Each structure stands twice: as C-alpha cells, then as structure tokens.
C-alpha cells in the first residue's frame, strides 16, 4: 500500500511539472511575439510612402512659419523667355537737313514802295528744287561800301522763314536815319549777301537799285519775314 501511494504521488508530481512547463513555454512565445502555427496575420502593414496603390503616406508639410520661396529671373532674362533682351527697333534715318537759301538756289530783287516813305522792299525767291531756309537778315552793301548795313534786332521773327520751291521771303530796308545827321548819298547798286544757320556768308548777289535812291548809312534792314506787311512795319 505504501509503495502504491508513493507511485501515485510521483506520477502526480510528474504531471504537475509537465503542466507548469507547457504554461511557461506559452508565456515565453507570447512575450517573444511568436505566433502559433496557422494563426492569421492581423497586423497593419507599415506605410512606406513608395506610391503603391492605397498607400496612406502623406508628403512632408512645410514647417510652420516658413515663407514660400519664389524663383526670381536672373537679370536680363524674362519669365518664359529665352534669356535675351528684346531687340529695339532700328533708328529711323534722320531727315536730311534743310539748306540755307543762297545765290545758288535763290534770287533776290529790290523794289520801291509807296509806304512807308524812304523804304525799299527786298524779296528772295527759292528757285531750287528743294526747300531752303532764309536765315537771319541779309548782308547789305550800298555801292560797294565796306561797312555792312545795320540790322534791326527788333524785327527778329519767332522762327526761321522756310521757303519751299517757288516761295518768297521779304525784308524791309529803311534808307535814312534821323534827318540832318548825315548827308544822303545817291546809290546805284546793292550787294545782297545770304547767310547760313551760323550767320556766316554764303555768297552775295548784286542788284540794281531803283532810280533816285539815296541813303545816309543810318537806316536799317529787317530780318527775313514770311510776308510783306511784317517786312514794312518798321
């Protein structure tokens, strides 16, 4: 009897040890993350962000407070262009300068007038094929006098008189100064010099004066005018 009891106790102890061993192994498997054979995989796959279909990965967001940057075109380049500056239109050809009226492209004549008294009218006509400018006032010399006749500065027009072919300009000539200052002298010929834009002589023509023309050298000649009235108003 005693021997049977000892055997029973020994069998029970062996069974208890086996049960404890199985329990310990199960806990260790759980702690180590091992799965029982045949168990279904229920874990959610990690998002990889590789662009695969159904991926839940999101692009990295900019840090808060970081301003957006813009690309500024380099100097000399234009957005959407090829980097070249736009070409400028070529300069138009400068209009040819208008020449001065000279004895080569114009003629002059002198004539008497009834009003004002002791005055003559000088007329220049553009006989050329192109426009010319009647600059300043004519240089006058009575009968080859050395001194140029005085010019009346108050008669200066607002603009240079321009003559197209066939057109005329006019200058008034006062023959005498204040009475009694100089003895008038009879004159026969008049030298008429034309000038350029720099008031330099461009040649002289000689015209015949009306009969009984007297001058005392104290009169004046006006600037070239566009009409007779302005030429004889002084």
JSON list of C-alpha atoms in Angstrom, two decimals:
[
{"chain": "A", "resi": 1, "resn": "UNK", "atom": "CA", "xyz": [0.00, 0.00, 0.00]},
{"chain": "A", "resi": 2, "resn": "UNK", "atom": "CA", "xyz": [2.64, 2.44, 0.95]},
{"chain": "A", "resi": 3, "resn": "UNK", "atom": "CA", "xyz": [4.53, 1.68, -2.26]},
{"chain": "A", "resi": 4, "resn": "UNK", "atom": "CA", "xyz": [1.42, 2.35, -4.39]},
{"chain": "A", "resi": 5, "resn": "UNK", "atom": "CA", "xyz": [0.88, 5.70, -2.65]},
{"chain": "A", "resi": 6, "resn": "UNK", "atom": "CA", "xyz": [4.44, 6.73, -3.35]},
{"chain": "A", "resi": 7, "resn": "UNK", "atom": "CA", "xyz": [3.96, 5.85, -7.02]},
{"chain": "A", "resi": 8, "resn": "UNK", "atom": "CA", "xyz": [0.76, 7.86, -7.19]},
{"chain": "A", "resi": 9, "resn": "UNK", "atom": "CA", "xyz": [2.45, 10.90, -5.64]},
{"chain": "A", "resi": 10, "resn": "UNK", "atom": "CA", "xyz": [5.36, 10.51, -8.06]},
{"chain": "A", "resi": 11, "resn": "UNK", "atom": "CA", "xyz": [3.02, 10.35, -11.12]},
{"chain": "A", "resi": 12, "resn": "UNK", "atom": "CA", "xyz": [1.09, 13.40, -9.88]},
{"chain": "A", "resi": 13, "resn": "UNK", "atom": "CA", "xyz": [4.29, 15.35, -9.38]},
{"chain": "A", "resi": 14, "resn": "UNK", "atom": "CA", "xyz": [5.45, 14.45, -12.88]},
{"chain": "A", "resi": 15, "resn": "UNK", "atom": "CA", "xyz": [2.11, 15.57, -14.39]},
{"chain": "A", "resi": 16, "resn": "UNK", "atom": "CA", "xyz": [2.25, 18.87, -12.48]},
{"chain": "A", "resi": 17, "resn": "UNK", "atom": "CA", "xyz": [5.80, 19.54, -13.68]},
{"chain": "A", "resi": 18, "resn": "UNK", "atom": "CA", "xyz": [4.76, 18.93, -17.29]},
{"chain": "A", "resi": 19, "resn": "UNK", "atom": "CA", "xyz": [1.79, 21.29, -16.97]},
{"chain": "A", "resi": 20, "resn": "UNK", "atom": "CA", "xyz": [3.98, 24.02, -15.49]},
{"chain": "A", "resi": 21, "resn": "UNK", "atom": "CA", "xyz": [6.49, 23.55, -18.33]},
{"chain": "A", "resi": 22, "resn": "UNK", "atom": "CA", "xyz": [3.80, 23.99, -21.03]},
{"chain": "A", "resi": 23, "resn": "UNK", "atom": "CA", "xyz": [2.48, 27.11, -19.32]},
{"chain": "A", "resi": 24, "resn": "UNK", "atom": "CA", "xyz": [5.93, 28.64, -19.19]},
{"chain": "A", "resi": 25, "resn": "UNK", "atom": "CA", "xyz": [6.55, 27.97, -22.89]},
{"chain": "A", "resi": 26, "resn": "UNK", "atom": "CA", "xyz": [3.26, 29.62, -23.91]},
{"chain": "A", "resi": 27, "resn": "UNK", "atom": "CA", "xyz": [4.09, 32.76, -21.97]},
{"chain": "A", "resi": 28, "resn": "UNK", "atom": "CA", "xyz": [7.54, 32.89, -23.46]},
{"chain": "A", "resi": 29, "resn": "UNK", "atom": "CA", "xyz": [6.10, 32.59, -27.00]},
{"chain": "A", "resi": 30, "resn": "UNK", "atom": "CA", "xyz": [3.74, 35.49, -26.33]},
{"chain": "A", "resi": 31, "resn": "UNK", "atom": "CA", "xyz": [6.48, 37.61, -24.85]},
{"chain": "A", "resi": 32, "resn": "UNK", "atom": "CA", "xyz": [8.76, 36.91, -27.83]},
{"chain": "A", "resi": 33, "resn": "UNK", "atom": "CA", "xyz": [6.00, 37.80, -30.33]},
{"chain": "A", "resi": 34, "resn": "UNK", "atom": "CA", "xyz": [5.83, 34.35, -31.86]},
{"chain": "A", "resi": 35, "resn": "UNK", "atom": "CA", "xyz": [2.55, 33.14, -33.25]},
{"chain": "A", "resi": 36, "resn": "UNK", "atom": "CA", "xyz": [1.02, 29.79, -33.07]},
{"chain": "A", "resi": 37, "resn": "UNK", "atom": "CA", "xyz": [1.23, 27.80, -36.25]},
{"chain": "A", "resi": 38, "resn": "UNK", "atom": "CA", "xyz": [-1.67, 28.54, -38.66]},
{"chain": "A", "resi": 39, "resn": "UNK", "atom": "CA", "xyz": [-2.62, 31.84, -36.96]},
{"chain": "A", "resi": 40, "resn": "UNK", "atom": "CA", "xyz": [-3.80, 34.60, -39.32]},
{"chain": "A", "resi": 41, "resn": "UNK", "atom": "CA", "xyz": [-1.62, 37.76, -39.72]},
{"chain": "A", "resi": 42, "resn": "UNK", "atom": "CA", "xyz": [-3.75, 40.62, -38.46]},
{"chain": "A", "resi": 43, "resn": "UNK", "atom": "CA", "xyz": [-1.05, 43.30, -38.06]},
{"chain": "A", "resi": 44, "resn": "UNK", "atom": "CA", "xyz": [-1.42, 46.53, -40.15]},
{"chain": "A", "resi": 45, "resn": "UNK", "atom": "CA", "xyz": [1.45, 46.93, -42.67]},
{"chain": "A", "resi": 46, "resn": "UNK", "atom": "CA", "xyz": [3.67, 49.98, -42.12]},
{"chain": "A", "resi": 47, "resn": "UNK", "atom": "CA", "xyz": [3.12, 52.86, -44.58]},
{"chain": "A", "resi": 48, "resn": "UNK", "atom": "CA", "xyz": [6.14, 53.09, -46.84]},
{"chain": "A", "resi": 49, "resn": "UNK", "atom": "CA", "xyz": [5.21, 56.14, -48.90]},
{"chain": "A", "resi": 50, "resn": "UNK", "atom": "CA", "xyz": [6.53, 54.48, -52.09]},
{"chain": "A", "resi": 51, "resn": "UNK", "atom": "CA", "xyz": [3.43, 55.41, -54.12]},
{"chain": "A", "resi": 52, "resn": "UNK", "atom": "CA", "xyz": [1.88, 51.96, -54.12]},
{"chain": "A", "resi": 53, "resn": "UNK", "atom": "CA", "xyz": [-1.88, 51.84, -54.61]},
{"chain": "A", "resi": 54, "resn": "UNK", "atom": "CA", "xyz": [-3.83, 52.52, -51.45]},
{"chain": "A", "resi": 55, "resn": "UNK", "atom": "CA", "xyz": [-0.84, 53.99, -49.63]},
{"chain": "A", "resi": 56, "resn": "UNK", "atom": "CA", "xyz": [-1.78, 56.31, -46.80]},
{"chain": "A", "resi": 57, "resn": "UNK", "atom": "CA", "xyz": [1.61, 58.06, -46.61]},
{"chain": "A", "resi": 58, "resn": "UNK", "atom": "CA", "xyz": [1.42, 61.93, -46.79]},
{"chain": "A", "resi": 59, "resn": "UNK", "atom": "CA", "xyz": [4.06, 64.32, -48.18]},
{"chain": "A", "resi": 60, "resn": "UNK", "atom": "CA", "xyz": [6.11, 66.22, -45.68]},
{"chain": "A", "resi": 61, "resn": "UNK", "atom": "CA", "xyz": [4.40, 69.50, -44.77]},
{"chain": "A", "resi": 62, "resn": "UNK", "atom": "CA", "xyz": [6.48, 72.70, -44.59]},
{"chain": "A", "resi": 63, "resn": "UNK", "atom": "CA", "xyz": [7.40, 73.82, -41.14]},
{"chain": "A", "resi": 64, "resn": "UNK", "atom": "CA", "xyz": [5.03, 76.31, -39.59]},
{"chain": "A", "resi": 65, "resn": "UNK", "atom": "CA", "xyz": [6.03, 79.93, -40.21]},
{"chain": "A", "resi": 66, "resn": "UNK", "atom": "CA", "xyz": [8.36, 79.12, -43.13]},
{"chain": "A", "resi": 67, "resn": "UNK", "atom": "CA", "xyz": [7.58, 81.50, -46.07]},
{"chain": "A", "resi": 68, "resn": "UNK", "atom": "CA", "xyz": [7.13, 80.10, -49.54]},
{"chain": "A", "resi": 69, "resn": "UNK", "atom": "CA", "xyz": [10.09, 80.88, -51.81]},
{"chain": "A", "resi": 70, "resn": "UNK", "atom": "CA", "xyz": [9.88, 82.12, -55.41]},
{"chain": "A", "resi": 71, "resn": "UNK", "atom": "CA", "xyz": [12.41, 81.90, -58.19]},
{"chain": "A", "resi": 72, "resn": "UNK", "atom": "CA", "xyz": [13.44, 85.37, -59.41]},
{"chain": "A", "resi": 73, "resn": "UNK", "atom": "CA", "xyz": [14.53, 85.59, -63.06]},
{"chain": "A", "resi": 74, "resn": "UNK", "atom": "CA", "xyz": [18.19, 86.49, -63.50]},
{"chain": "A", "resi": 75, "resn": "UNK", "atom": "CA", "xyz": [18.97, 90.00, -64.68]},
{"chain": "A", "resi": 76, "resn": "UNK", "atom": "CA", "xyz": [18.49, 90.35, -68.41]},
{"chain": "A", "resi": 77, "resn": "UNK", "atom": "CA", "xyz": [16.12, 87.38, -68.56]},
{"chain": "A", "resi": 78, "resn": "UNK", "atom": "CA", "xyz": [12.38, 87.43, -68.89]},
{"chain": "A", "resi": 79, "resn": "UNK", "atom": "CA", "xyz": [9.95, 84.92, -67.46]},
{"chain": "A", "resi": 80, "resn": "UNK", "atom": "CA", "xyz": [9.13, 82.33, -70.05]},
{"chain": "A", "resi": 81, "resn": "UNK", "atom": "CA", "xyz": [11.70, 83.83, -72.42]},
{"chain": "A", "resi": 82, "resn": "UNK", "atom": "CA", "xyz": [14.96, 82.66, -73.84]},
{"chain": "A", "resi": 83, "resn": "UNK", "atom": "CA", "xyz": [17.13, 84.88, -71.66]},
{"chain": "A", "resi": 84, "resn": "UNK", "atom": "CA", "xyz": [17.70, 87.52, -74.39]},
{"chain": "A", "resi": 85, "resn": "UNK", "atom": "CA", "xyz": [16.73, 91.16, -74.07]},
{"chain": "A", "resi": 86, "resn": "UNK", "atom": "CA", "xyz": [14.06, 92.30, -76.51]},
{"chain": "A", "resi": 87, "resn": "UNK", "atom": "CA", "xyz": [15.54, 93.84, -79.59]},
{"chain": "A", "resi": 88, "resn": "UNK", "atom": "CA", "xyz": [14.99, 97.56, -80.10]},
{"chain": "A", "resi": 89, "resn": "UNK", "atom": "CA", "xyz": [13.71, 98.87, -83.36]},
{"chain": "A", "resi": 90, "resn": "UNK", "atom": "CA", "xyz": [16.48, 100.28, -85.54]},
{"chain": "A", "resi": 91, "resn": "UNK", "atom": "CA", "xyz": [16.71, 104.05, -85.56]},
{"chain": "A", "resi": 92, "resn": "UNK", "atom": "CA", "xyz": [14.95, 105.69, -88.44]},
{"chain": "A", "resi": 93, "resn": "UNK", "atom": "CA", "xyz": [17.13, 107.60, -90.82]},
{"chain": "A", "resi": 94, "resn": "UNK", "atom": "CA", "xyz": [17.48, 111.22, -89.82]},
{"chain": "A", "resi": 95, "resn": "UNK", "atom": "CA", "xyz": [15.64, 113.62, -92.06]},
{"chain": "A", "resi": 96, "resn": "UNK", "atom": "CA", "xyz": [18.04, 115.49, -94.34]},
{"chain": "A", "resi": 97, "resn": "UNK", "atom": "CA", "xyz": [18.89, 118.96, -93.06]},
{"chain": "A", "resi": 98, "resn": "UNK", "atom": "CA", "xyz": [17.35, 121.88, -94.88]},
{"chain": "A", "resi": 99, "resn": "UNK", "atom": "CA", "xyz": [19.99, 124.03, -96.59]},
{"chain": "A", "resi": 100, "resn": "UNK", "atom": "CA", "xyz": [20.21, 127.81, -96.42]},
{"chain": "A", "resi": 101, "resn": "UNK", "atom": "CA", "xyz": [18.83, 129.94, -99.21]},
{"chain": "A", "resi": 102, "resn": "UNK", "atom": "CA", "xyz": [21.89, 131.16, -101.17]},
{"chain": "A", "resi": 103, "resn": "UNK", "atom": "CA", "xyz": [22.63, 132.72, -104.56]},
{"chain": "A", "resi": 104, "resn": "UNK", "atom": "CA", "xyz": [22.92, 129.14, -105.86]},
{"chain": "A", "resi": 105, "resn": "UNK", "atom": "CA", "xyz": [19.31, 128.18, -105.11]},
{"chain": "A", "resi": 106, "resn": "UNK", "atom": "CA", "xyz": [17.52, 131.55, -104.94]},
{"chain": "A", "resi": 107, "resn": "UNK", "atom": "CA", "xyz": [17.33, 135.00, -106.49]},
{"chain": "A", "resi": 108, "resn": "UNK", "atom": "CA", "xyz": [16.83, 138.45, -104.96]},
{"chain": "A", "resi": 109, "resn": "UNK", "atom": "CA", "xyz": [15.33, 141.69, -106.21]},
{"chain": "A", "resi": 110, "resn": "UNK", "atom": "CA", "xyz": [14.73, 145.13, -104.72]},
{"chain": "A", "resi": 111, "resn": "UNK", "atom": "CA", "xyz": [11.75, 147.36, -105.39]},
{"chain": "A", "resi": 112, "resn": "UNK", "atom": "CA", "xyz": [10.44, 150.77, -104.29]},
{"chain": "A", "resi": 113, "resn": "UNK", "atom": "CA", "xyz": [7.29, 151.09, -102.14]},
{"chain": "A", "resi": 114, "resn": "UNK", "atom": "CA", "xyz": [4.93, 153.99, -101.53]},
{"chain": "A", "resi": 115, "resn": "UNK", "atom": "CA", "xyz": [4.59, 153.31, -97.79]},
{"chain": "A", "resi": 116, "resn": "UNK", "atom": "CA", "xyz": [6.42, 153.80, -95.59]},
{"chain": "A", "resi": 117, "resn": "UNK", "atom": "CA", "xyz": [8.43, 156.59, -97.21]},
{"chain": "A", "resi": 118, "resn": "UNK", "atom": "CA", "xyz": [12.18, 156.20, -97.71]},
{"chain": "A", "resi": 119, "resn": "UNK", "atom": "CA", "xyz": [11.86, 152.41, -97.69]},
{"chain": "A", "resi": 120, "resn": "UNK", "atom": "CA", "xyz": [12.64, 149.66, -100.16]},
{"chain": "A", "resi": 121, "resn": "UNK", "atom": "CA", "xyz": [11.37, 146.07, -100.26]},
{"chain": "A", "resi": 122, "resn": "UNK", "atom": "CA", "xyz": [13.83, 143.21, -100.73]},
{"chain": "A", "resi": 123, "resn": "UNK", "atom": "CA", "xyz": [12.46, 139.89, -101.99]},
{"chain": "A", "resi": 124, "resn": "UNK", "atom": "CA", "xyz": [14.18, 136.49, -102.13]},
{"chain": "A", "resi": 125, "resn": "UNK", "atom": "CA", "xyz": [12.66, 133.64, -104.18]},
{"chain": "A", "resi": 126, "resn": "UNK", "atom": "CA", "xyz": [13.56, 129.96, -103.86]},
{"chain": "A", "resi": 127, "resn": "UNK", "atom": "CA", "xyz": [14.44, 128.92, -107.42]},
{"chain": "A", "resi": 128, "resn": "UNK", "atom": "CA", "xyz": [15.77, 125.49, -106.44]},
{"chain": "A", "resi": 129, "resn": "UNK", "atom": "CA", "xyz": [14.04, 122.10, -106.40]},
{"chain": "A", "resi": 130, "resn": "UNK", "atom": "CA", "xyz": [14.17, 121.64, -102.62]},
{"chain": "A", "resi": 131, "resn": "UNK", "atom": "CA", "xyz": [13.15, 123.65, -99.55]},
{"chain": "A", "resi": 132, "resn": "UNK", "atom": "CA", "xyz": [15.60, 126.19, -98.12]},
{"chain": "A", "resi": 133, "resn": "UNK", "atom": "CA", "xyz": [15.81, 128.40, -95.02]},
{"chain": "A", "resi": 134, "resn": "UNK", "atom": "CA", "xyz": [16.10, 132.19, -95.23]},
{"chain": "A", "resi": 135, "resn": "UNK", "atom": "CA", "xyz": [18.31, 132.65, -92.15]},
{"chain": "A", "resi": 136, "resn": "UNK", "atom": "CA", "xyz": [18.70, 135.86, -90.12]},
{"chain": "A", "resi": 137, "resn": "UNK", "atom": "CA", "xyz": [18.86, 139.08, -92.17]},
{"chain": "A", "resi": 138, "resn": "UNK", "atom": "CA", "xyz": [20.60, 139.81, -95.48]},
{"chain": "A", "resi": 139, "resn": "UNK", "atom": "CA", "xyz": [24.01, 141.50, -95.51]},
{"chain": "A", "resi": 140, "resn": "UNK", "atom": "CA", "xyz": [23.63, 144.76, -97.48]},
{"chain": "A", "resi": 141, "resn": "UNK", "atom": "CA", "xyz": [26.29, 146.92, -99.09]},
{"chain": "A", "resi": 142, "resn": "UNK", "atom": "CA", "xyz": [25.35, 150.09, -100.97]},
{"chain": "A", "resi": 143, "resn": "UNK", "atom": "CA", "xyz": [27.67, 150.71, -103.93]},
{"chain": "A", "resi": 144, "resn": "UNK", "atom": "CA", "xyz": [30.42, 148.52, -102.56]},
{"chain": "A", "resi": 145, "resn": "UNK", "atom": "CA", "xyz": [30.59, 150.15, -99.12]},
{"chain": "A", "resi": 146, "resn": "UNK", "atom": "CA", "xyz": [32.97, 148.45, -96.72]},
{"chain": "A", "resi": 147, "resn": "UNK", "atom": "CA", "xyz": [30.57, 148.51, -93.75]},
{"chain": "A", "resi": 148, "resn": "UNK", "atom": "CA", "xyz": [27.59, 146.14, -93.65]},
{"chain": "A", "resi": 149, "resn": "UNK", "atom": "CA", "xyz": [24.25, 147.90, -93.36]},
{"chain": "A", "resi": 150, "resn": "UNK", "atom": "CA", "xyz": [22.76, 147.85, -89.80]},
{"chain": "A", "resi": 151, "resn": "UNK", "atom": "CA", "xyz": [20.25, 145.08, -88.93]},
{"chain": "A", "resi": 152, "resn": "UNK", "atom": "CA", "xyz": [17.13, 145.87, -86.85]},
{"chain": "A", "resi": 153, "resn": "UNK", "atom": "CA", "xyz": [17.18, 143.35, -83.99]},
{"chain": "A", "resi": 154, "resn": "UNK", "atom": "CA", "xyz": [13.57, 144.13, -83.03]},
{"chain": "A", "resi": 155, "resn": "UNK", "atom": "CA", "xyz": [12.42, 142.60, -86.31]},
{"chain": "A", "resi": 156, "resn": "UNK", "atom": "CA", "xyz": [13.61, 139.08, -85.47]},
{"chain": "A", "resi": 157, "resn": "UNK", "atom": "CA", "xyz": [10.77, 136.60, -86.22]},
{"chain": "A", "resi": 158, "resn": "UNK", "atom": "CA", "xyz": [9.75, 133.78, -83.89]},
{"chain": "A", "resi": 159, "resn": "UNK", "atom": "CA", "xyz": [11.01, 131.15, -86.31]},
{"chain": "A", "resi": 160, "resn": "UNK", "atom": "CA", "xyz": [13.28, 130.87, -89.32]},
{"chain": "A", "resi": 161, "resn": "UNK", "atom": "CA", "xyz": [11.44, 131.52, -92.57]},
{"chain": "A", "resi": 162, "resn": "UNK", "atom": "CA", "xyz": [11.27, 128.32, -94.64]},
{"chain": "A", "resi": 163, "resn": "UNK", "atom": "CA", "xyz": [10.79, 128.51, -98.40]},
{"chain": "A", "resi": 164, "resn": "UNK", "atom": "CA", "xyz": [9.55, 125.63, -100.50]},
{"chain": "A", "resi": 165, "resn": "UNK", "atom": "CA", "xyz": [10.41, 125.84, -104.21]},
{"chain": "A", "resi": 166, "resn": "UNK", "atom": "CA", "xyz": [8.90, 128.99, -105.75]},
{"chain": "A", "resi": 167, "resn": "UNK", "atom": "CA", "xyz": [8.06, 130.65, -102.40]},
{"chain": "A", "resi": 168, "resn": "UNK", "atom": "CA", "xyz": [9.29, 134.08, -101.29]},
{"chain": "A", "resi": 169, "resn": "UNK", "atom": "CA", "xyz": [10.58, 135.87, -98.19]},
{"chain": "A", "resi": 170, "resn": "UNK", "atom": "CA", "xyz": [10.83, 139.62, -97.61]},
{"chain": "A", "resi": 171, "resn": "UNK", "atom": "CA", "xyz": [12.99, 142.22, -95.83]},
{"chain": "A", "resi": 172, "resn": "UNK", "atom": "CA", "xyz": [12.33, 145.93, -95.40]},
{"chain": "A", "resi": 173, "resn": "UNK", "atom": "CA", "xyz": [15.08, 148.49, -95.99]},
{"chain": "A", "resi": 174, "resn": "UNK", "atom": "CA", "xyz": [14.93, 151.89, -94.31]},
{"chain": "A", "resi": 175, "resn": "UNK", "atom": "CA", "xyz": [17.14, 154.26, -96.33]},
{"chain": "A", "resi": 176, "resn": "UNK", "atom": "CA", "xyz": [17.57, 157.19, -93.95]},
{"chain": "A", "resi": 177, "resn": "UNK", "atom": "CA", "xyz": [18.17, 157.75, -90.28]},
{"chain": "A", "resi": 178, "resn": "UNK", "atom": "CA", "xyz": [17.27, 160.84, -88.31]},
{"chain": "A", "resi": 179, "resn": "UNK", "atom": "CA", "xyz": [17.08, 163.91, -90.55]},
{"chain": "A", "resi": 180, "resn": "UNK", "atom": "CA", "xyz": [20.13, 166.16, -90.52]},
{"chain": "A", "resi": 181, "resn": "UNK", "atom": "CA", "xyz": [22.59, 163.61, -89.10]},
{"chain": "A", "resi": 182, "resn": "UNK", "atom": "CA", "xyz": [24.30, 162.54, -92.35]},
{"chain": "A", "resi": 183, "resn": "UNK", "atom": "CA", "xyz": [24.12, 163.93, -95.86]},
{"chain": "A", "resi": 184, "resn": "UNK", "atom": "CA", "xyz": [22.22, 161.43, -98.07]},
{"chain": "A", "resi": 185, "resn": "UNK", "atom": "CA", "xyz": [24.21, 159.96, -100.95]},
{"chain": "A", "resi": 186, "resn": "UNK", "atom": "CA", "xyz": [22.79, 158.59, -104.18]},
{"chain": "A", "resi": 187, "resn": "UNK", "atom": "CA", "xyz": [23.35, 154.88, -104.62]},
{"chain": "A", "resi": 188, "resn": "UNK", "atom": "CA", "xyz": [23.06, 152.77, -107.77]},
{"chain": "A", "resi": 189, "resn": "UNK", "atom": "CA", "xyz": [23.81, 149.14, -106.85]},
{"chain": "A", "resi": 190, "resn": "UNK", "atom": "CA", "xyz": [23.07, 146.98, -103.85]},
{"chain": "A", "resi": 191, "resn": "UNK", "atom": "CA", "xyz": [25.05, 143.93, -102.77]},
{"chain": "A", "resi": 192, "resn": "UNK", "atom": "CA", "xyz": [22.85, 141.33, -101.03]},
{"chain": "A", "resi": 193, "resn": "UNK", "atom": "CA", "xyz": [24.60, 138.62, -99.06]},
{"chain": "A", "resi": 194, "resn": "UNK", "atom": "CA", "xyz": [22.83, 135.44, -97.85]},
{"chain": "A", "resi": 195, "resn": "UNK", "atom": "CA", "xyz": [23.89, 133.60, -94.67]},
{"chain": "A", "resi": 196, "resn": "UNK", "atom": "CA", "xyz": [23.67, 130.12, -93.18]},
{"chain": "A", "resi": 197, "resn": "UNK", "atom": "CA", "xyz": [22.38, 128.97, -89.78]},
{"chain": "A", "resi": 198, "resn": "UNK", "atom": "CA", "xyz": [25.61, 130.19, -88.18]},
{"chain": "A", "resi": 199, "resn": "UNK", "atom": "CA", "xyz": [25.11, 133.65, -89.69]},
{"chain": "A", "resi": 200, "resn": "UNK", "atom": "CA", "xyz": [28.09, 133.12, -91.97]},
{"chain": "A", "resi": 201, "resn": "UNK", "atom": "CA", "xyz": [28.12, 134.45, -95.52]},
{"chain": "A", "resi": 202, "resn": "UNK", "atom": "CA", "xyz": [27.07, 132.02, -98.25]},
{"chain": "A", "resi": 203, "resn": "UNK", "atom": "CA", "xyz": [27.56, 134.30, -101.21]},
{"chain": "A", "resi": 204, "resn": "UNK", "atom": "CA", "xyz": [26.47, 137.70, -102.48]},
{"chain": "A", "resi": 205, "resn": "UNK", "atom": "CA", "xyz": [24.33, 138.91, -105.37]},
{"chain": "A", "resi": 206, "resn": "UNK", "atom": "CA", "xyz": [24.32, 142.42, -106.82]},
{"chain": "A", "resi": 207, "resn": "UNK", "atom": "CA", "xyz": [21.05, 144.03, -107.88]},
{"chain": "A", "resi": 208, "resn": "UNK", "atom": "CA", "xyz": [20.21, 147.36, -109.47]},
{"chain": "A", "resi": 209, "resn": "UNK", "atom": "CA", "xyz": [18.58, 149.95, -107.15]},
{"chain": "A", "resi": 210, "resn": "UNK", "atom": "CA", "xyz": [15.54, 151.95, -108.20]},
{"chain": "A", "resi": 211, "resn": "UNK", "atom": "CA", "xyz": [16.38, 155.33, -109.71]},
{"chain": "A", "resi": 212, "resn": "UNK", "atom": "CA", "xyz": [16.97, 158.20, -107.32]},
{"chain": "A", "resi": 213, "resn": "UNK", "atom": "CA", "xyz": [17.78, 156.01, -104.34]},
{"chain": "A", "resi": 214, "resn": "UNK", "atom": "CA", "xyz": [19.53, 157.94, -101.54]},
{"chain": "A", "resi": 215, "resn": "UNK", "atom": "CA", "xyz": [20.87, 156.62, -98.28]},
{"chain": "A", "resi": 216, "resn": "UNK", "atom": "CA", "xyz": [22.78, 158.20, -95.42]},
{"chain": "A", "resi": 217, "resn": "UNK", "atom": "CA", "xyz": [24.07, 154.93, -93.97]},
{"chain": "A", "resi": 218, "resn": "UNK", "atom": "CA", "xyz": [21.98, 155.35, -90.79]},
{"chain": "A", "resi": 219, "resn": "UNK", "atom": "CA", "xyz": [18.98, 153.27, -91.85]},
{"chain": "A", "resi": 220, "resn": "UNK", "atom": "CA", "xyz": [18.49, 149.51, -91.30]},
{"chain": "A", "resi": 221, "resn": "UNK", "atom": "CA", "xyz": [17.37, 146.24, -92.84]},
{"chain": "A", "resi": 222, "resn": "UNK", "atom": "CA", "xyz": [14.96, 143.82, -91.16]},
{"chain": "A", "resi": 223, "resn": "UNK", "atom": "CA", "xyz": [15.27, 140.07, -90.69]},
{"chain": "A", "resi": 224, "resn": "UNK", "atom": "CA", "xyz": [13.70, 137.95, -93.41]},
{"chain": "A", "resi": 225, "resn": "UNK", "atom": "CA", "xyz": [9.91, 137.83, -92.96]},
{"chain": "A", "resi": 226, "resn": "UNK", "atom": "CA", "xyz": [7.25, 135.50, -94.32]},
{"chain": "A", "resi": 227, "resn": "UNK", "atom": "CA", "xyz": [5.04, 138.35, -95.60]},
{"chain": "A", "resi": 228, "resn": "UNK", "atom": "CA", "xyz": [5.32, 141.90, -96.94]},
{"chain": "A", "resi": 229, "resn": "UNK", "atom": "CA", "xyz": [3.37, 143.52, -94.09]},
{"chain": "A", "resi": 230, "resn": "UNK", "atom": "CA", "xyz": [5.82, 142.35, -91.44]},
{"chain": "A", "resi": 231, "resn": "UNK", "atom": "CA", "xyz": [8.77, 143.42, -93.55]},
{"chain": "A", "resi": 232, "resn": "UNK", "atom": "CA", "xyz": [7.47, 147.01, -93.93]},
{"chain": "A", "resi": 233, "resn": "UNK", "atom": "CA", "xyz": [6.01, 147.59, -90.49]},
{"chain": "A", "resi": 234, "resn": "UNK", "atom": "CA", "xyz": [9.19, 149.10, -89.01]}
]
